[in-house]
XYZ file of C-alpha atoms in Angstrom:
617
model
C 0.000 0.000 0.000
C 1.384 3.423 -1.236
C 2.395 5.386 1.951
C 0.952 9.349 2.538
C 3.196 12.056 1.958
C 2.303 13.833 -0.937
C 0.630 16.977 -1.891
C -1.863 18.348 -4.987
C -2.056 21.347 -6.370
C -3.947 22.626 -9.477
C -5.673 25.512 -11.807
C -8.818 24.890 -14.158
C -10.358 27.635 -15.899
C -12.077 26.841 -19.177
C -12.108 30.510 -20.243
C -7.979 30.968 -20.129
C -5.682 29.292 -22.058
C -3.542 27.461 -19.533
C -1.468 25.449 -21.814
C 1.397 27.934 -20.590
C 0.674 27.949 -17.006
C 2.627 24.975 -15.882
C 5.109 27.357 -13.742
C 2.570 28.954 -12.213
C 0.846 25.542 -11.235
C 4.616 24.133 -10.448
C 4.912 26.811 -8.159
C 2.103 25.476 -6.180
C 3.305 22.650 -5.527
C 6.873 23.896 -5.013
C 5.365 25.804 -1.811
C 4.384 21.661 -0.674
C 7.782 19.803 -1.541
C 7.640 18.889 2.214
C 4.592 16.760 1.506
C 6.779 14.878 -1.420
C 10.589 15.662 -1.636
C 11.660 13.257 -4.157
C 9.772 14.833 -7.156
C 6.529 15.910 -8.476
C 4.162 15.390 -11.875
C 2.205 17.793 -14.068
C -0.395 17.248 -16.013
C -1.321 20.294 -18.768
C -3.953 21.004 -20.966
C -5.757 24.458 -22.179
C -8.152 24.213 -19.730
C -5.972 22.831 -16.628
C -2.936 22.301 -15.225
C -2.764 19.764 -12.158
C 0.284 18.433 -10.144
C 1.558 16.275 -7.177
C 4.228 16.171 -4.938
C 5.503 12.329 -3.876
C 7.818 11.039 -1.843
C 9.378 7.666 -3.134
C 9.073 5.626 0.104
C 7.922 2.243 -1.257
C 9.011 2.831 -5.362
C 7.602 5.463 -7.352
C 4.379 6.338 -7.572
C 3.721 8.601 -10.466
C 0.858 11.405 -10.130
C -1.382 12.760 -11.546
C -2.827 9.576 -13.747
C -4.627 9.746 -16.975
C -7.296 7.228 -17.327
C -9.527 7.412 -20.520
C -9.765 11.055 -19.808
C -10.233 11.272 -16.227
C -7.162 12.736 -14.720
C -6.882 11.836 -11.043
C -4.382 13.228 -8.385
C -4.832 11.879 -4.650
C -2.791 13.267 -1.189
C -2.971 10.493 1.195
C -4.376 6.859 1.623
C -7.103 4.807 0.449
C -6.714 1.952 2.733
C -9.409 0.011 0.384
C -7.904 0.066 -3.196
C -6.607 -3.466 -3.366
C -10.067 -5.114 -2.385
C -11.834 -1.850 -4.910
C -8.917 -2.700 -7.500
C -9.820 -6.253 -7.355
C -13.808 -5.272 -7.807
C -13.093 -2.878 -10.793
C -10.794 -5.765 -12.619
C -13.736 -8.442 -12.139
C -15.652 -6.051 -13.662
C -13.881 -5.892 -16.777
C -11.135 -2.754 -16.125
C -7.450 -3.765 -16.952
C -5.071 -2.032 -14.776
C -1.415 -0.413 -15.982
C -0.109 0.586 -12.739
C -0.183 -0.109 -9.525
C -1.192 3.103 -8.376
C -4.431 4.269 -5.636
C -4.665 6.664 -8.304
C -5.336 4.836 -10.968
C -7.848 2.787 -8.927
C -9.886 6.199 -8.168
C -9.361 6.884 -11.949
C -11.356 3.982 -13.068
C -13.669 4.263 -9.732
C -15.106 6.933 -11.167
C -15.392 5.719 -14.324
C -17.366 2.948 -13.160
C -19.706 5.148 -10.571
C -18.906 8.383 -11.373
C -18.779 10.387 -7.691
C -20.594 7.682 -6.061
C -17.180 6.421 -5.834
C -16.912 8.564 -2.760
C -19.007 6.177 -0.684
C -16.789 3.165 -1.442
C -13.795 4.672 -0.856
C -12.133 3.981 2.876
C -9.050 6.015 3.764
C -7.712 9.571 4.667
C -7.541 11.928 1.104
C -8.164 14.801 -0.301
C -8.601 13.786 -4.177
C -8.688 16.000 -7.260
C -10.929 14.455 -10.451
C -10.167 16.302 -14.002
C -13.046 14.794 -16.342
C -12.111 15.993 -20.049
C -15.275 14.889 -20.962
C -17.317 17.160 -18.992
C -14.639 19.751 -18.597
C -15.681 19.073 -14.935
C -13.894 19.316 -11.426
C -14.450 17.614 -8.567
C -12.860 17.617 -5.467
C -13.264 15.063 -2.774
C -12.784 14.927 1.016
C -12.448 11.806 3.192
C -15.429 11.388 5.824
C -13.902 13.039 8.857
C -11.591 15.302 7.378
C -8.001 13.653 8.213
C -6.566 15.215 5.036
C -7.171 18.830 4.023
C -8.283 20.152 0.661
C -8.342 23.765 0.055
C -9.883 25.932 -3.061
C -10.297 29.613 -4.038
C -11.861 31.119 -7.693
C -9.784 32.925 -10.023
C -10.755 35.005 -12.410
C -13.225 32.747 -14.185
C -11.713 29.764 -12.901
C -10.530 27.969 -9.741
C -7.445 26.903 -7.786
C -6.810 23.911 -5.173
C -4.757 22.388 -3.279
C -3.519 20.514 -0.351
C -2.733 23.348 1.718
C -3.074 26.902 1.994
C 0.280 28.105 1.103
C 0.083 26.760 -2.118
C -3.012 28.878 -3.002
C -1.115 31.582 -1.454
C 1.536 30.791 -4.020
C -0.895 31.464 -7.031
C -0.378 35.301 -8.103
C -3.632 36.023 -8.299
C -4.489 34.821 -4.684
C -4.173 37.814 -1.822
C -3.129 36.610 1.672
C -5.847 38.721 3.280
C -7.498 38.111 6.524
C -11.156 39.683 7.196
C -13.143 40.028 10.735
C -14.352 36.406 9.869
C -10.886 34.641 9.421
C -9.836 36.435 12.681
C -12.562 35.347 14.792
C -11.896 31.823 13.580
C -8.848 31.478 14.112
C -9.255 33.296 17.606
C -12.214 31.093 18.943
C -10.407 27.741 17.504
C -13.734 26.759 16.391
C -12.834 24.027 13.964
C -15.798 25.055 11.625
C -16.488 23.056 8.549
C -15.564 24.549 5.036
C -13.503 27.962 6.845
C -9.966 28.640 5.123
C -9.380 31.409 7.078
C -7.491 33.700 4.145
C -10.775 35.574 2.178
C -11.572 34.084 -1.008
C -10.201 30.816 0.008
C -12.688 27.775 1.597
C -11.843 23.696 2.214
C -13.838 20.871 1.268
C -15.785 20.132 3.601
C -15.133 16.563 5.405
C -17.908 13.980 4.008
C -18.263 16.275 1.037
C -17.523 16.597 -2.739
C -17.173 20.021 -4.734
C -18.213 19.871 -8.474
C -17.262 23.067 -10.544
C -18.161 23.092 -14.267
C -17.882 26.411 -15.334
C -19.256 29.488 -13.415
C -21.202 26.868 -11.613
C -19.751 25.174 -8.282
C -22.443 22.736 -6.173
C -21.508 21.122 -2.988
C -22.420 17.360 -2.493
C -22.854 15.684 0.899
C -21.883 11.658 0.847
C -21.717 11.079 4.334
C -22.648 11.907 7.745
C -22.879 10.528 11.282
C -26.109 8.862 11.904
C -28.006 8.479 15.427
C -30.293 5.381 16.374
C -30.525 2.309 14.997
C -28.417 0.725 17.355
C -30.047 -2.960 18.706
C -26.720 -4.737 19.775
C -26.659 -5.141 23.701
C -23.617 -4.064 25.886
C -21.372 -7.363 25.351
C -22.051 -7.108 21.928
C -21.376 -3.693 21.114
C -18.315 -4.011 23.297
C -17.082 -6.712 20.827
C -17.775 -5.381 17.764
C -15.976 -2.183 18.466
C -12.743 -4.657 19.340
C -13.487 -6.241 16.284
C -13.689 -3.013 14.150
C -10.620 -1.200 16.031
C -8.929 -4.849 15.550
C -9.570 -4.469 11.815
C -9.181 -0.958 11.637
C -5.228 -1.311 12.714
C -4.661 -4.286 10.578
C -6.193 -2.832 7.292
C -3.856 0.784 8.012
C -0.195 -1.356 8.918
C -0.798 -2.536 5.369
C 2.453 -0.959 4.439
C 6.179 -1.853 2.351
C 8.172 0.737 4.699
C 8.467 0.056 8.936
C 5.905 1.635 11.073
C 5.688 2.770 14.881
C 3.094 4.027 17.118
C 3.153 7.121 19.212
C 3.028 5.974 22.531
C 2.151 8.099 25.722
C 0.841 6.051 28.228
C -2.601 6.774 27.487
C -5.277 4.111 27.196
C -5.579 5.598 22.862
C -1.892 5.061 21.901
C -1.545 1.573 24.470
C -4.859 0.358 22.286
C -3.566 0.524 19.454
C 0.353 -0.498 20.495
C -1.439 -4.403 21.786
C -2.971 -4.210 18.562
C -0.297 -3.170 16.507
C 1.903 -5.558 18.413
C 0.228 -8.916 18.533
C -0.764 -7.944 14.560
C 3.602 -8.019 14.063
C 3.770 -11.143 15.981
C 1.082 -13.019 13.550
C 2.533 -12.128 11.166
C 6.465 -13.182 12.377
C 8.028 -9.950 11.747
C 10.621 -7.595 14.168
C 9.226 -6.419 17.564
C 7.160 -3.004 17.173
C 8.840 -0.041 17.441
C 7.380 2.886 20.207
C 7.655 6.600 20.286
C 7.503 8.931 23.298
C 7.876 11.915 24.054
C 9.098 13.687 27.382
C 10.145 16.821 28.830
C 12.820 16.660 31.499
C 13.393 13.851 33.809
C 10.574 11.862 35.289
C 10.946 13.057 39.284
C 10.519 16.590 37.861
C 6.923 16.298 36.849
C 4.401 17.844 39.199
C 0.454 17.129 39.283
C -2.135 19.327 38.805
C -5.849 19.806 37.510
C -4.723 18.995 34.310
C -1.746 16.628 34.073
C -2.450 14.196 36.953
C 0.484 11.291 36.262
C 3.850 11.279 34.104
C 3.591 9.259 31.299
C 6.761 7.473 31.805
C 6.048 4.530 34.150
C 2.954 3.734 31.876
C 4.820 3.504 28.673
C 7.379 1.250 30.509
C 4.683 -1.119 31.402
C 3.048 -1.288 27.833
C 6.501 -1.605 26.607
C 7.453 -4.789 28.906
C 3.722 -5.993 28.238
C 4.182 -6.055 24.089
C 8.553 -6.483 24.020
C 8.152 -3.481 21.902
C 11.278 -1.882 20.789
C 11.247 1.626 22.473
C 12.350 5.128 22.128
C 12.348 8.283 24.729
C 12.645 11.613 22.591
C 13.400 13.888 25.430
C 12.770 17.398 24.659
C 14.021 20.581 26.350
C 13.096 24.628 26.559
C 15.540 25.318 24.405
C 13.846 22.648 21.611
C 10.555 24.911 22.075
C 12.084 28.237 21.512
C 14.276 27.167 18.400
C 13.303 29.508 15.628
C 13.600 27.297 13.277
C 11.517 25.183 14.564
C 8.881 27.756 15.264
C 8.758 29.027 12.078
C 8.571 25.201 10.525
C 5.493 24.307 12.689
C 3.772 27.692 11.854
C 4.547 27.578 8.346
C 3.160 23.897 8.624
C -0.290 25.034 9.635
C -0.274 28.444 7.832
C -2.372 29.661 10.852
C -1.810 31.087 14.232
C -3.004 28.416 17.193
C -3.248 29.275 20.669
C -1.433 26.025 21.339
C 2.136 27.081 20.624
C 4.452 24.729 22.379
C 2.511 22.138 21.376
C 3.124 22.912 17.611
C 6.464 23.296 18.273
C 6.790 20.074 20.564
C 4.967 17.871 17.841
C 7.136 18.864 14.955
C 9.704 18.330 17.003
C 8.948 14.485 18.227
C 7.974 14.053 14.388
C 11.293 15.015 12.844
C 13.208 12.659 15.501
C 10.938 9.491 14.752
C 11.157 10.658 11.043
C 14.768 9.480 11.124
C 14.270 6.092 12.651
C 10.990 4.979 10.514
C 8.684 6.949 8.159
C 5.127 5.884 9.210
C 3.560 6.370 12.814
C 0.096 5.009 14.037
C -1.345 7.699 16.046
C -4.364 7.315 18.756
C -5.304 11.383 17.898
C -9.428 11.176 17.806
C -9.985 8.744 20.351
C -11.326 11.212 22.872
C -13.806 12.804 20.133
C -15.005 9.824 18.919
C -15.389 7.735 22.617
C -15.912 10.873 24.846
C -12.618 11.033 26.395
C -12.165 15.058 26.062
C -12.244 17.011 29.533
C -15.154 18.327 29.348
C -17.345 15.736 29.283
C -17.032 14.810 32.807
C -17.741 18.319 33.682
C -21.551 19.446 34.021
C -21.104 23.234 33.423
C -19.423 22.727 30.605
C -21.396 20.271 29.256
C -24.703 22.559 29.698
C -22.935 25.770 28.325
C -24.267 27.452 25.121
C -21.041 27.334 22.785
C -18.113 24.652 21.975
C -17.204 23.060 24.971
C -13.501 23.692 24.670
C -14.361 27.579 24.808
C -16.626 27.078 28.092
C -13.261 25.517 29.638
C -10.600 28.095 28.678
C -13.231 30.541 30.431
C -14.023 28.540 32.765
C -9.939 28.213 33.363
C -9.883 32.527 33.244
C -9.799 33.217 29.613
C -12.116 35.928 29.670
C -13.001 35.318 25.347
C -11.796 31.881 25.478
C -8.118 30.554 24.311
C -5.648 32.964 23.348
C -7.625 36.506 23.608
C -6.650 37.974 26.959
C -4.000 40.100 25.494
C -5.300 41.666 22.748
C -6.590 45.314 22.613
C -10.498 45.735 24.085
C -11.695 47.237 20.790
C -10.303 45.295 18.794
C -12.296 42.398 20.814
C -15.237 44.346 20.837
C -15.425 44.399 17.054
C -14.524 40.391 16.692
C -16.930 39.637 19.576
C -14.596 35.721 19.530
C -17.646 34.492 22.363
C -20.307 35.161 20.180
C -18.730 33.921 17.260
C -17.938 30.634 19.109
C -21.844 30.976 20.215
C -22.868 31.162 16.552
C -20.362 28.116 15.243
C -21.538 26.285 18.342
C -25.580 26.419 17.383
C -24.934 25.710 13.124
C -23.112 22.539 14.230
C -25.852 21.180 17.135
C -27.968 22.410 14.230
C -26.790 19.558 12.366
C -27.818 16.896 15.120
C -30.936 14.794 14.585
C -32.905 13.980 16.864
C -34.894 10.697 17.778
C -38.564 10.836 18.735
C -38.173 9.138 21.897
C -34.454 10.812 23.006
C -35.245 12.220 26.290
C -33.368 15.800 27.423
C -29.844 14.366 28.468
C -29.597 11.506 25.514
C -30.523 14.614 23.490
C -28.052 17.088 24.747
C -24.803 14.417 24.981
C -25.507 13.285 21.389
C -25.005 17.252 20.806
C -22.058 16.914 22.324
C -20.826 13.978 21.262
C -21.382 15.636 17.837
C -19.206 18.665 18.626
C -16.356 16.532 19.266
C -16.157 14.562 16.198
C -16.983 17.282 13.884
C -15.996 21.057 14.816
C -13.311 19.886 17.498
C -11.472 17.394 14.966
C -11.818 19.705 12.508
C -8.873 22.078 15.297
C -7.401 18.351 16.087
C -6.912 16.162 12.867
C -4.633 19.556 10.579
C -2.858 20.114 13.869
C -1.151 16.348 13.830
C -1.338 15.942 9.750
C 0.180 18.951 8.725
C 3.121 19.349 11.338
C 4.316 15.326 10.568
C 3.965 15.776 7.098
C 6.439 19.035 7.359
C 8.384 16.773 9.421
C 8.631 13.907 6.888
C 6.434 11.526 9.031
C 3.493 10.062 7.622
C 0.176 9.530 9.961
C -2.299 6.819 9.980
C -5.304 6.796 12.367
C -7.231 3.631 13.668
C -9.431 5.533 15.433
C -10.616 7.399 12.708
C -11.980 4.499 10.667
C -15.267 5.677 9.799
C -17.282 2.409 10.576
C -16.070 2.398 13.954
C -16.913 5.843 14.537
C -20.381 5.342 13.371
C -20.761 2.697 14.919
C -20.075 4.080 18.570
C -22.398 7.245 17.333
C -25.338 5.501 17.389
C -24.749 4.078 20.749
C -27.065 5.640 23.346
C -25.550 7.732 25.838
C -26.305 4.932 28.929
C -24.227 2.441 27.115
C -21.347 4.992 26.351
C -21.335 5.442 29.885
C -22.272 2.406 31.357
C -19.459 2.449 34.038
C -19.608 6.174 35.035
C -15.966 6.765 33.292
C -14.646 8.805 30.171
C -14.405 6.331 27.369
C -16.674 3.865 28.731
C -16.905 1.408 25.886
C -13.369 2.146 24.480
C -11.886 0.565 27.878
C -14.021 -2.032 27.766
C -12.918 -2.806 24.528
C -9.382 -2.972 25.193
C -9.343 -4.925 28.804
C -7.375 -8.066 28.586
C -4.818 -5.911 26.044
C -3.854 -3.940 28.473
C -2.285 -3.977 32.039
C -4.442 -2.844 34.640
C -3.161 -0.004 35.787
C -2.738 1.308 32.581
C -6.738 0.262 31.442
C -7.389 2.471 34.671
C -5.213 5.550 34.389
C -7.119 8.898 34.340
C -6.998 11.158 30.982
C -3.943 13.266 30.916
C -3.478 15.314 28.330
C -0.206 15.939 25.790
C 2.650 16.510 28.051
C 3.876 20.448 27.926
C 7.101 21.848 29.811
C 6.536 22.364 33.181
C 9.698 24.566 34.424
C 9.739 27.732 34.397
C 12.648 28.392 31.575
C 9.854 28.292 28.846
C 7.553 30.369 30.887
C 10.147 33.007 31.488
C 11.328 33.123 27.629
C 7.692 33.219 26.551
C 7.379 36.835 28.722
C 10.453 37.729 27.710
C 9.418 37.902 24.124
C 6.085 39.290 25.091
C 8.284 42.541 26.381
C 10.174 42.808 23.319
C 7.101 43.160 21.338
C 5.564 45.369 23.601
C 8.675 47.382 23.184
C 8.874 47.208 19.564
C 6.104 49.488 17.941
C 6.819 48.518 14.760
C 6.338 44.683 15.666
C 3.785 43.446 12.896
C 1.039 42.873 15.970
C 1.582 45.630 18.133
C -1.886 47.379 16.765
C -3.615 44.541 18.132
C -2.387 44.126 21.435
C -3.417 45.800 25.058
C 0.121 47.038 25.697
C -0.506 47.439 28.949
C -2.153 43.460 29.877
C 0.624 42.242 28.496
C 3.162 44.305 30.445
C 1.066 42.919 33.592
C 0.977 39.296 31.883
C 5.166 39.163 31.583
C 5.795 40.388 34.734
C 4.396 37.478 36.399
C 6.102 34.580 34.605
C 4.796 31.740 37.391
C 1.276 32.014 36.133
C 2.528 30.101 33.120
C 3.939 27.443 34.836
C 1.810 25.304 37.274
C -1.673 25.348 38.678
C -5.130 25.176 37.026
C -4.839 27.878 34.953
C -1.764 27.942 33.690
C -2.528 26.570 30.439
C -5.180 28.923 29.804
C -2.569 31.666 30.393
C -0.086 30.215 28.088
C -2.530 30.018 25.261
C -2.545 34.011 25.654
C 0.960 34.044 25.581
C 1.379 32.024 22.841
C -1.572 33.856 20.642
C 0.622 37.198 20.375
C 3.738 35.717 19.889
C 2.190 33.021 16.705
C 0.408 36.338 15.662
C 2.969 38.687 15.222
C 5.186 35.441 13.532
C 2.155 35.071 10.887
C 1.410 38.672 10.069
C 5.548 38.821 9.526
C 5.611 35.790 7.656
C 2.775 34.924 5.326
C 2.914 39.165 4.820
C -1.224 39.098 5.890
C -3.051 42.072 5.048
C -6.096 42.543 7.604
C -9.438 44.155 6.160
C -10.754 44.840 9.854
């Protein structure tokens, strides 16, 4: 199975004459050679010009493919396309090549874009049909791989991230009041780009531009109800689908790992991955972790309750896994270069700074010891496992969840706002925007004639956190490893399983009164008791005060520095205040919340300087 690091990039306008645009086009995709170092394709005609970016790890795998006029170019994996390969052949197609590309090629062929229902896998896919001197654009089910667009002129541009749209001449890097308040209220909505003029596929959906004309096509979504299996059974069948889920993604010619923190996600899937390697007779699994100073110097709080350390030792004795500690200091987090690599990776600010940083970091270390990771990222969306829903207030609040707890942690607007000029928050009003985002996507719920008020309201929930927070989740992990050189895969994210544990009612999802009910379930037996039982800590972050310190220290020079590209948006002032107290960054319940303001000015005035963003405020 081909292996995901690649990018796409492309230009169709059947009004211009884009025969001579190749440059332009190659340009594109120069701005992704991350994605795919060892080379790219183009594909040109008058009316379009499309190109990937590969990276050779398993032979090469040349993009875009031409298949009886249907020009296909694909970033990521279809996990399915030897069992769809095999269907298309038996129904009379004759493969040249063993490319997924050609498979989607001759997919659509055979069901035009109801391909997009049999398709299982993480992509973003570009379809060229000469024919109809049509475009469409495709997006996998939960949106693990991005796919941006944005008209020109009397055409359109895509591609697999926004940089390379920024790359096109004709496209503006300007940010509006709307863009702002996204990025501001981290609100993960469906189909925002952020820049103006640019939007992304939405996930379950397909665009199809012919023309002028551009229609939006829904293929999926999550369904409630329906759900007759009793507690045994559903707890089986989601071992069986996770089981099958981790099996059908190590399908792979290069070595894998998994990420592994401890955490009952990542141990999941490392028993999985494990015993699946010891079927099948080959070398030990390999383990990834990442730390931040020595073990006796972690401290508990609110938020972090237990290292990760002794847990990872005990799923690494349980599986003979062959492990790795990538220790990380301070001095890791404030490299510039590494700053500026996980920032140009997302082409957005985040409020989550160090954790950019510290993820790009751990990616570019395993990247030199094997090129594909297993991650456990969406667990907690898709079995409940987030914070917040063991916390009532937050739970009842009226906007997304993960805004109730950064204010209910002392953000006054949320994550990331506290430091910015009063006016200027005034005009973006982040809370109501969050408020607004929050009611479209519980907008989006149905609901079941005989749901009473709280199976109602979780299933809300439980909505919010596998659409609008993956959608802040899933480009945070995919685009930093691929800038790394690490491809991702994602058990968790198989979209069976996820629908699956959807339609669950909320009693069985919480049958024993714990976070992940059914998940831990699932996985007892796999796992060692104590680490089954260990509470939900979240991603480790550094936890002396060197970082904290550094972080204020940077916060003064900007202060100081009026020409600093986001001193007109600050409250000079707050932030004055803010630095001077450097131990409010470093331990106790709100310390996180405080570093997200921190970290908001300083990934601000890094953006503004580097992607050269012109605000229409």
């Amino acid at each position: 199975m081909e292996i995901d690091m690649s990018g796409i990039a492309g230009w169709v306008d059947t009004q211009r004459d884009l025969s001579r645009e190749t440059n332009t086009v190659r340009a594109m995709a120069g701005a992704m050679a991350c994605r795919g170092p060892d080379g790219e394709g183009v594909w040109t005609s008058g009316a379009a010009v499309i190109a990937a970016r590969r990276r050779d790890l398993n032979g090469p795998d040349v993009q875009p493919v031409v298949v009886q006029g249907v020009v296909v170019a694909c970033a990521g994996d279809v996990y399915n396309a030897p069992e769809l390969r095999t269907e298309l052949q038996a129904r009379g197609h004759h493969f040249e090549t063993s490319s997924e590309a050609e498979v989607i090629a001759r997919a659509f062929l055979e069901w035009d874009t109801a391909l997009a229902t049999r398709l299982t896998g993480i992509y973003g896919i570009a379809i060229w049909d000469t024919r109809a001197q049509e475009l469409i654009l495709v997006r996998d089910r939960l949106g693990a791989k991005p796919l941006f667009y944005a008209p020109v002129g009397e055409g359109v541009v895509f591609a697999s991230e926004r940089k390379a749209l920024l790359a096109h001449p004709l496209v503006q890097s300007r940010v509006g009041v709307e863009g702002l308040r996204e990025v501001l209220s981290y609100a993960g909505t469906p189909g925002q780009a952020v820049f103006e003029g640019m939007a992304e596929v939405r996930p379950g959906h397909l665009i199809r531009i012919r023309g002028e004309r551009t229609t939006q096509e829904r293929y999926w979504r999550l369904e409630a109800g329906g759900h007759t299996d009793d507690l045994d059974t559903t707890v089986a069948t989601i071992r069986e689908l996770l089981d099958g889920a981790v099996r059908q993604q190590m399908r792979a010619d290069v070595p894998l790992c998994v990420m592994l923190s401890g955490g009952l996600d990542s141990s999941g899937l490392t028993a999985m991955a494990a015993r699946a390697l010891r079927e099948r007779g080959d070398e030990p699994l390999r383990t990834f972790t990442v730390t931040f100073g020595a073990e006796e110097d972690f401290r508990a709080d609110e938020v972090w309750g237990t290292p990760d350390a002794p847990f990872v030792r005990q799923m690494v004795e349980a599986v003979g896994a062959t492990h790795t500690d990538i220790v990380l200091r301070a001095g890791d987090l404030l490299d510039p270069v590494i700053r500026t690599n996980s920032l140009r990776a997302k082409d957005i600010p985040s409020p989550l700074g160090n954790m950019n940083t510290s993820l790009y970091a751990l990616c570019r270390a395993i990247a030199e010891h094997v090129p594909l990771a297993l991650l456990g990222d969406a667990a907690d969306g898709i079995f409940g496992g987030n914070m917040w829903m063991s916390m009532p207030p937050l739970l009842k609040a009226e906007t997304l969840p993960w805004v109730a707890m950064a204010q209910w942690g002392g953000g006054k607007h949320g994550m990331g706002t506290d430091l910015l000029d009063p006016d200027l928050l005034a005009t973006l009003d982040v809370p109501g925007y969050a408020a607004q985002r929050y009611r479209e996507s519980i907008g989006d719920v149905v609901s079941l004639p005989d749901d009473t008020p709280e199976e109602k309201r979780m299933r809300e929930v439980w909505h919010l956190g596998v659409t609008n927070w993956l959608g802040t989740l899933l480009p945070h992990g995919e685009s930093i490893s691929q800038a790394a050189g690490l491809a991702f895969r994602l058990p968790y994210l198989d979209h069976d399983l996820v629908s699956y544990v959807y339609g669950a009612p909320w009693a069985m999802k919480s049958f024993d009164g714990r976070e992940k009910s059914l998940l831990r379930a699932a996985l007892r037996g796999l796992l060692p008791d104590t680490v089954l039982e260990r509470r939900k800590t979240p991603y480790p972050t550094p936890q002396d005060d060197i970082y904290a310190r550094a972080l204020c220290a940077e916060l003064m020079e900007i202060v100081n520095d009026t020409s600093a590209p986001v001193s007109a948006l600050i409250d000079a002032e707050a932030v004055k205040r803010f630095a001077a107290e450097p131990g409010e960054l470093v331990s106790g319940p709100r310390a996180w919340v405080s570093r997200t303001h921190a970290e908001m000015v300083l990934q601000l005035n890094d953006w503004l300087d580097l992607y050269r963003v012109h605000l229409t405020l």
